[in-house]
Coordinates of C-alpha atoms and ligand atoms in Angstrom, one line a residue:
M1 CA 113.7 73.4 113.8
T2 CA 112.3 72.3 110.1
F3 CA 108.6 73.0 109.8
Q4 CA 105.8 71.1 107.7
N5 CA 103.2 72.7 106.2
T6 CA 100.7 69.8 107.7
R7 CA 97.6 69.6 110.2
E8 CA 99.4 67.1 112.0
F9 CA 102.7 68.8 112.5
A10 CA 100.9 72.3 113.5
Q11 CA 98.8 69.9 116.2
Q12 CA 102.4 68.5 117.5
L13 CA 103.4 71.9 118.0
D14 CA 100.4 72.9 119.7
S15 CA 100.7 69.9 122.1
Q16 CA 104.1 71.0 123.1
D17 CA 103.4 74.5 123.7
E18 CA 103.7 75.5 127.1
L19 CA 101.4 78.2 127.0
K20 CA 98.2 76.2 125.4
Q21 CA 96.1 76.2 128.4
Y22 CA 95.9 79.9 127.8
R23 CA 93.8 79.7 124.4
D24 CA 91.1 78.6 126.6
E25 CA 91.1 81.8 128.6
F26 CA 90.2 84.0 126.0
I27 CA 86.7 84.8 124.0
F28 CA 87.1 84.0 120.4
P29 CA 84.4 85.5 118.0
Q30 CA 83.0 82.2 116.3
H31 CA 82.7 81.5 112.3
N32 CA 80.6 78.5 111.4
G33 CA 80.9 77.1 115.1
K34 CA 84.6 77.5 115.1
N35 CA 87.0 79.9 116.6
V36 CA 88.1 82.6 114.0
V37 CA 91.9 82.7 112.8
Y38 CA 92.6 86.0 115.0
F39 CA 95.3 88.1 113.5
T40 CA 94.3 91.6 114.7
G41 CA 95.7 91.6 118.6
N42 CA 97.7 94.1 117.4
S43 CA 94.8 96.2 116.9
L44 CA 92.4 95.0 119.7
G45 CA 93.2 92.0 122.1
L46 CA 90.7 89.2 122.6
Q47 CA 88.8 89.2 125.9
P48 CA 90.3 87.2 128.4
K49 CA 87.3 85.4 130.4
R50 CA 88.5 86.2 133.8
T51 CA 88.0 90.1 132.8
K52 CA 84.1 90.1 133.5
K53 CA 84.8 89.6 137.1
Y54 CA 87.3 92.3 137.8
V55 CA 84.6 94.7 136.2
E56 CA 81.7 93.0 138.0
D57 CA 83.5 93.7 141.5
V58 CA 83.7 97.5 140.8
M59 CA 80.2 97.2 140.0
N60 CA 79.3 95.5 143.1
D61 CA 81.3 97.9 145.1
W62 CA 79.8 100.9 143.6
G63 CA 76.3 98.9 144.4
N64 CA 77.2 98.2 147.8
L65 CA 79.4 100.9 149.1
A66 CA 78.7 103.8 146.7
V67 CA 81.0 106.4 147.7
E68 CA 82.5 104.9 150.3
G69 CA 84.3 102.5 147.6
H70 CA 87.0 105.0 147.2
F71 CA 88.3 103.8 150.8
Y72 CA 86.6 100.8 151.5
A73 CA 86.1 98.7 148.5
E74 CA 88.3 95.5 148.4
K75 CA 90.7 97.2 146.2
P76 CA 90.0 100.6 146.9
W77 CA 89.6 103.0 144.0
W78 CA 91.6 106.0 145.3
D79 CA 94.6 104.3 144.8
Y80 CA 93.6 101.5 142.4
H81 CA 96.1 102.6 139.9
E82 CA 99.2 101.7 142.3
R83 CA 98.4 98.2 141.5
F84 CA 99.7 98.5 138.3
A85 CA 103.1 99.5 139.0
N86 CA 104.6 96.0 140.2
P87 CA 103.1 94.2 137.1
L88 CA 103.5 96.8 134.6
S89 CA 107.4 97.7 135.4
G90 CA 108.2 93.9 134.9
I91 CA 106.6 94.1 131.3
V92 CA 108.2 97.4 130.2
G93 CA 111.4 96.9 132.1
A94 CA 111.0 99.7 134.4
K95 CA 111.0 100.6 138.3
P96 CA 107.5 100.6 139.8
S97 CA 108.0 104.2 140.7
E98 CA 108.3 105.0 137.0
I99 CA 105.2 103.6 136.0
T100 CA 101.7 105.1 136.2
V101 CA 98.3 104.4 134.3
M102 CA 95.9 107.0 132.9
N103 CA 93.8 108.7 130.1
T104 CA 94.2 107.0 126.6
L105 CA 97.6 107.1 124.5
T106 CA 97.8 110.0 122.5
V107 CA 96.4 112.2 125.5
N108 CA 99.3 110.8 127.7
L109 CA 101.9 111.6 124.9
H110 CA 100.6 115.1 124.9
L111 CA 100.9 115.3 128.6
L112 CA 104.3 113.9 128.7
M113 CA 105.7 116.6 125.5
V114 CA 104.6 119.3 127.9
S115 CA 107.4 118.1 129.8
F116 CA 109.8 116.9 127.4
Y117 CA 109.4 119.0 124.2
N118 CA 110.2 122.4 125.6
P119 CA 111.7 124.2 122.6
T120 CA 113.8 127.5 122.2
T121 CA 114.8 129.3 119.1
T122 CA 117.6 127.4 118.3
R123 CA 116.7 124.0 119.7
Y124 CA 112.9 123.0 118.4
K125 CA 113.2 120.1 116.1
I126 CA 111.3 116.6 116.5
I127 CA 112.8 113.7 114.6
C128 CA 110.2 110.8 114.1
E129 CA 109.3 108.2 111.4
E130 CA 108.0 108.7 108.2
K131 CA 104.2 107.6 108.2
A132 CA 104.1 107.8 111.8
F133 CA 101.0 106.8 113.3
P134 CA 98.3 109.6 111.9
S135 CA 97.5 110.3 115.8
D136 CA 101.1 110.8 116.1
Q137 CA 101.6 113.3 113.1
Y138 CA 98.7 115.2 114.3
M139 CA 100.1 115.3 117.6
F140 CA 103.3 116.7 116.7
Q141 CA 102.3 119.1 114.2
S142 CA 99.8 120.6 117.0
Q143 CA 102.4 120.7 119.5
V144 CA 105.0 122.6 117.3
N145 CA 102.4 125.1 116.3
F146 CA 101.1 125.5 119.8
H147 CA 104.9 126.6 120.7
G148 CA 104.8 129.1 117.7
Y149 CA 106.7 127.1 115.1
K150 CA 106.3 126.2 111.8
T151 CA 105.5 122.2 110.8
E152 CA 107.8 122.0 107.9
D153 CA 110.4 123.5 109.9
S154 CA 110.3 121.8 112.9
I155 CA 109.4 118.2 112.1
V156 CA 111.9 115.8 110.5
E157 CA 110.7 112.5 109.2
I158 CA 113.4 109.5 108.8
K159 CA 112.4 108.1 105.3
R160 CA 112.9 104.6 103.9
R161 CA 115.4 104.5 101.0
E162 CA 114.2 104.0 97.8
G163 CA 112.6 100.7 97.2
E164 CA 112.9 99.5 100.8
H165 CA 110.2 99.0 102.9
N166 CA 112.0 99.6 106.3
I167 CA 113.8 102.3 108.0
R168 CA 117.6 102.0 108.2
L169 CA 118.9 101.9 112.0
E170 CA 122.1 103.9 110.2
D171 CA 119.6 106.6 108.7
I172 CA 118.2 107.3 112.0
L173 CA 121.5 108.1 113.8
A174 CA 122.6 109.8 110.7
K175 CA 119.5 111.9 111.0
I176 CA 119.9 112.7 114.4
N177 CA 123.5 113.7 114.1
E178 CA 122.6 115.9 111.3
V179 CA 120.3 117.8 113.1
G180 CA 122.6 117.7 116.1
D181 CA 122.1 121.1 118.1
E182 CA 118.6 121.6 117.0
L183 CA 117.0 118.4 118.0
A184 CA 114.7 119.0 121.1
L185 CA 113.1 115.6 120.6
V186 CA 113.2 112.1 119.1
L187 CA 109.9 110.4 119.4
I188 CA 109.0 107.2 117.5
G189 CA 107.1 104.1 117.8
G190 CA 109.3 101.2 119.5
V191 CA 107.4 98.9 116.9
N192 CA 106.3 100.3 113.5
Y193 CA 102.7 99.9 113.2
Y194 CA 102.6 99.6 109.7
T195 CA 105.4 97.1 109.1
G196 CA 106.3 95.6 112.5
Q197 CA 109.9 96.6 112.1
V198 CA 111.1 96.7 115.6
F199 CA 113.4 99.7 116.4
D200 CA 116.9 99.5 118.3
M201 CA 115.6 101.8 121.2
K202 CA 118.7 101.4 123.1
T203 CA 121.1 102.8 120.2
I204 CA 118.3 105.6 119.4
T205 CA 118.4 106.8 123.0
E206 CA 121.9 107.1 123.3
A207 CA 122.3 108.8 120.1
G208 CA 119.7 111.4 121.0
H209 CA 121.3 112.2 124.3
K210 CA 124.4 112.5 122.8
V211 CA 123.6 115.6 120.9
G212 CA 121.4 117.0 123.8
A213 CA 118.0 116.0 122.9
K214 CA 115.2 114.2 125.1
V215 CA 114.1 110.5 123.6
G216 CA 110.8 108.9 124.1
F217 CA 108.9 106.4 122.5
D218 CA 105.1 105.2 121.3
L219 CA 104.9 101.8 122.6
A220 CA 101.2 101.1 121.3
H221 CA 102.7 97.9 119.2
A222 CA 105.6 97.3 121.8
A223 CA 104.3 96.7 124.9
G224 CA 103.2 93.1 125.7
N225 CA 105.1 92.1 122.3
I226 CA 108.8 92.6 122.7
E227 CA 111.3 92.6 125.4
L228 CA 111.6 96.5 126.9
K229 CA 114.2 97.5 129.3
L230 CA 113.3 101.1 129.3
H231 CA 114.6 102.1 132.5
E232 CA 118.3 100.2 131.6
W233 CA 118.0 101.8 128.1
N234 CA 117.8 105.3 129.7
V235 CA 114.5 106.3 128.0
D236 CA 113.2 109.6 129.2
F237 CA 109.6 108.8 128.7
A238 CA 107.4 106.3 126.9
A239 CA 103.4 105.5 126.9
W240 CA 101.4 102.9 125.4
C241 CA 97.9 101.9 125.0
S242 CA 96.5 98.6 126.6
Y243 CA 94.1 97.6 124.3
K244 CA 96.3 96.0 121.5
Y245 CA 98.6 93.5 122.8
M246 CA 97.5 93.7 126.3
N247 CA 94.0 92.6 126.0
S248 CA 92.3 95.4 128.1
G249 CA 89.2 96.1 126.0
P250 CA 88.1 99.0 123.4
G251 CA 90.0 102.5 124.0
N252 CA 91.0 101.5 127.3
A253 CA 93.5 103.3 129.7
S254 CA 97.2 103.8 128.7
G255 CA 100.2 103.3 130.8
C256 CA 103.0 105.9 131.2
F257 CA 106.7 105.6 132.0
V258 CA 108.6 108.5 133.0
H259 CA 112.8 107.8 133.8
E260 CA 113.6 108.2 137.4
K261 CA 116.2 110.5 136.5
H262 CA 113.3 113.1 135.9
H263 CA 111.4 112.6 139.0
H264 CA 113.6 114.8 141.1
V265 CA 113.3 117.7 138.6
N266 CA 110.8 120.5 138.4
L267 CA 109.7 119.8 135.2
P268 CA 106.8 121.8 133.3
R269 CA 103.5 119.4 133.4
F270 CA 99.8 119.9 133.4
A271 CA 99.1 119.2 136.6
G272 CA 95.8 117.9 138.4
W273 CA 94.4 116.8 142.2
W274 CA 95.5 113.0 141.2
G275 CA 98.8 113.9 140.9
H276 CA 99.2 115.9 144.0
N277 CA 100.8 114.2 147.1
K278 CA 98.8 111.6 147.9
E279 CA 98.8 112.2 151.6
R280 CA 97.7 115.6 151.5
R281 CA 95.2 114.9 148.2
F282 CA 92.0 115.6 150.3
K283 CA 93.2 118.7 152.3
M284 CA 92.2 120.6 148.9
E285 CA 95.1 123.1 149.3
P286 CA 95.9 125.3 146.8
Q287 CA 99.5 124.5 146.1
F288 CA 100.2 122.0 144.0
E289 CA 102.9 119.5 144.9
P290 CA 103.8 116.8 143.0
V291 CA 103.7 112.9 144.1
H292 CA 107.3 111.7 143.8
G293 CA 107.6 109.4 140.6
A294 CA 105.5 108.7 137.4
D295 CA 102.4 109.1 139.4
G296 CA 102.9 112.7 139.8
W297 CA 101.8 113.0 136.0
Q298 CA 98.4 111.9 136.9
V299 CA 95.6 114.5 136.4
S300 CA 92.3 113.3 137.4
N301 CA 90.8 110.6 139.6
L302 CA 90.6 107.6 137.7
P303 CA 88.3 105.5 135.2
I304 CA 87.9 102.4 137.3
L305 CA 85.6 100.7 135.3
S306 CA 88.3 100.9 132.8
L307 CA 91.1 100.2 134.9
A308 CA 89.5 96.8 136.0
P309 CA 89.7 94.8 132.5
Y310 CA 93.4 96.3 132.4
L311 CA 94.4 94.8 135.9
A312 CA 93.0 91.7 134.8
S313 CA 95.1 91.7 131.8
V314 CA 98.4 93.0 133.6
E315 CA 98.1 90.0 135.9
M316 CA 97.8 87.6 133.2
F317 CA 101.3 88.9 131.5
A318 CA 102.8 88.7 135.2
E319 CA 101.5 85.5 135.5
V320 CA 103.4 84.2 132.5
G321 CA 106.2 86.5 132.0
M322 CA 107.5 88.1 128.7
E323 CA 110.1 85.4 128.3
K324 CA 107.4 82.6 127.5
L325 CA 105.3 84.9 125.4
I326 CA 108.3 85.9 123.5
K327 CA 109.7 82.3 123.3
K328 CA 106.3 81.3 121.6
R329 CA 105.9 84.4 119.5
N330 CA 109.3 83.8 117.7
Q331 CA 108.2 80.4 116.9
L332 CA 104.7 81.2 115.8
T333 CA 105.7 83.9 113.7
A334 CA 108.8 82.1 112.0
Y335 CA 106.0 79.1 111.2
L336 CA 103.5 81.8 110.1
E337 CA 106.2 83.2 107.5
F338 CA 106.9 79.5 106.7
I339 CA 103.5 78.7 105.8
L340 CA 103.4 81.8 103.6
H341 CA 106.3 80.6 101.6
E342 CA 104.9 77.4 101.2
I343 CA 101.8 78.7 99.8
D344 CA 103.6 81.1 97.7
K345 CA 105.5 78.2 96.4
D346 CA 102.3 76.2 95.3
I347 CA 100.9 79.0 93.4
D348 CA 103.1 81.1 91.0
G349 CA 104.9 83.0 93.6
T350 CA 103.9 86.8 92.5
E351 CA 100.8 87.0 94.6
F352 CA 102.3 88.8 97.9
E353 CA 105.4 89.8 99.4
I354 CA 106.0 90.0 103.3
I355 CA 107.7 93.6 104.0
T356 CA 108.2 93.0 107.5
P357 CA 112.1 92.2 108.4
S358 CA 113.0 89.0 108.2
Y359 CA 115.4 89.1 111.0
Q360 CA 114.1 88.0 114.4
E361 CA 115.8 91.0 116.1
E362 CA 114.0 93.5 113.9
R363 CA 110.6 91.9 114.2
A364 CA 107.9 90.9 116.9
C365 CA 104.6 89.4 116.2
Q366 CA 103.3 90.8 113.4
L367 CA 104.0 90.2 109.6
S368 CA 102.7 92.7 107.1
V369 CA 101.8 91.2 103.6
F370 CA 101.8 93.5 100.6
L371 CA 99.3 91.9 98.2
H372 CA 99.9 92.1 94.7
G373 CA 97.3 92.9 92.1
Q374 CA 93.6 92.6 93.6
G375 CA 94.7 92.5 97.0
R376 CA 91.4 93.7 98.3
S377 CA 89.1 91.3 96.9
L378 CA 91.7 88.5 98.8
F379 CA 91.4 90.5 102.0
D380 CA 87.5 90.3 101.9
Y381 CA 87.9 86.6 100.9
L382 CA 89.8 86.0 104.1
M383 CA 87.5 87.9 106.3
K384 CA 84.4 85.6 104.9
N385 CA 86.1 82.7 105.6
G386 CA 86.7 83.0 109.3
V387 CA 90.1 84.9 109.1
I388 CA 89.9 88.0 110.9
T389 CA 92.9 90.2 109.7
D390 CA 93.1 94.2 108.9
W391 CA 93.6 96.1 105.6
R392 CA 95.9 99.1 105.6
E393 CA 96.3 101.2 102.3
P394 CA 97.4 100.7 99.7
N395 CA 97.4 97.1 99.4
V396 CA 98.5 95.4 103.1
I397 CA 97.2 92.9 105.6
R398 CA 98.4 92.8 108.8
L399 CA 99.0 89.2 110.4
A400 CA 99.7 89.5 114.0
P401 CA 99.4 86.0 115.8
A402 CA 99.4 87.0 119.3
P403 CA 101.1 84.1 121.3
F404 CA 98.7 84.2 124.0
Y405 CA 95.9 82.8 122.5
C406 CA 96.8 81.8 118.9
S407 CA 97.4 78.4 118.0
Y408 CA 99.9 76.9 115.4
E409 CA 97.2 74.8 113.8
D410 CA 95.3 78.5 113.3
M411 CA 98.5 79.4 111.2
Y412 CA 97.9 76.0 109.2
E413 CA 94.3 76.7 108.9
F414 CA 95.1 80.3 107.7
G415 CA 97.4 79.1 104.8
Q416 CA 94.9 76.7 103.5
I417 CA 92.0 79.4 103.4
L418 CA 94.7 81.8 101.7
K419 CA 95.6 79.2 99.1
R420 CA 91.7 78.6 98.4
G421 CA 91.3 82.2 98.2
I422 CA 94.2 82.7 95.7
L423 CA 93.0 79.9 93.7
T424 CA 89.7 81.1 93.4
K425 CA 90.0 84.5 92.6
Ligands
LIG1 C1 97.1 102.5 118.4 C2 98.2 103.8 118.0 C3 97.5 104.6 118.7 C4 96.3 104.9 119.2 O1 96.0 106.0 120.0 P1 94.9 106.6 121.1 O2 95.3 107.5 121.6 O3 94.8 105.1 122.3 O4 93.8 106.4 120.2 C5 98.5 105.6 118.8 N1 99.8 105.4 118.3 C6 100.1 104.3 117.8 C7 101.6 104.0 117.0 C8 99.3 103.5 117.5 O5 99.9 102.5 116.8

């Protein structure tokens, strides 16, 4: 499609958008009486209007039933988490038994590493991406140290080549082969949080398994954003947060995937009563017997007030389906890219640079833009003028137009504000 940088053209795309009615299902912060242009759905998704009722239902059940809500609420609390298995398995390409929800993301990755990172004196290394999300870096360091290994001997980062912004798949595969027999675990983001680069999880998983390692993914920026086929790709484990693309509210619960092939195996794990045989849970027996499936990794009884917004969100995703979201995502991101190039042409062409891969297969919702010169003041200008984006050192703004609620006209509007911001600088 040939795009045009005009309001009429953007409005025409909006009128043809098959997801257009969903925009009204979200609550937007206001700027001068208008919806902001919201680019930070990769950090905290907007609140769906229907979420409040899910929370109120739990509050009402708690008020009316108190402890009896565990079994007699309309959605009983003791197995509330099981309502996620079907809709989430569709979103991440898993079998329902491979899905569970609990805790928060870093906590879950730690718990999963208890099962999937069991270093020996000869096989103890972890491969991760260079400049992984800080929480992941701290997690890797503390895990290897906990097992008695040194950070510098055990953590192998895959680097970008000199002058390049993204990591090459061939370099990931070469590193996996190089570490070979010493490699215990590959654990990288499915989508890099900084650049928006999408990794080829299928090929990486195959390569890791070939040298005898386990392979897991941090899907914080992937869940609800890209097509995932975790079961088919034979990924060992994965976890994601629900507050980014999945719109479930600040700091909210995480989802986990454990491949079916591990369900029969007696893997080490940190156990708790919610992972114990469901039928016998309340018999309070001393011997732990895990639930078959990913639910066997549960520890505590669940924070129902936080699962409620997540359930509202997951049901919205199931209603729409990833296919439609991805179709709009591709066009919306392409339109944003077009607008950025147009603005770049209108000015002198040296103000900024898109560092996200330009191929559709290697990117998803987000475009990361490196601002040359006085980047910070331009960022401040955008924020003051109703464009919500975020700033990452040294000079990057990340623009993630979530297809659920962002419009093509938002992209046009953003372009106009960006241009004014650059010209008035
Ligand atoms: C957002 C994000 C996290 C956040 O972890 P929490 O435990 O939910 O605070 C972790 N990893 C990556 C890659 C992220 O993008």
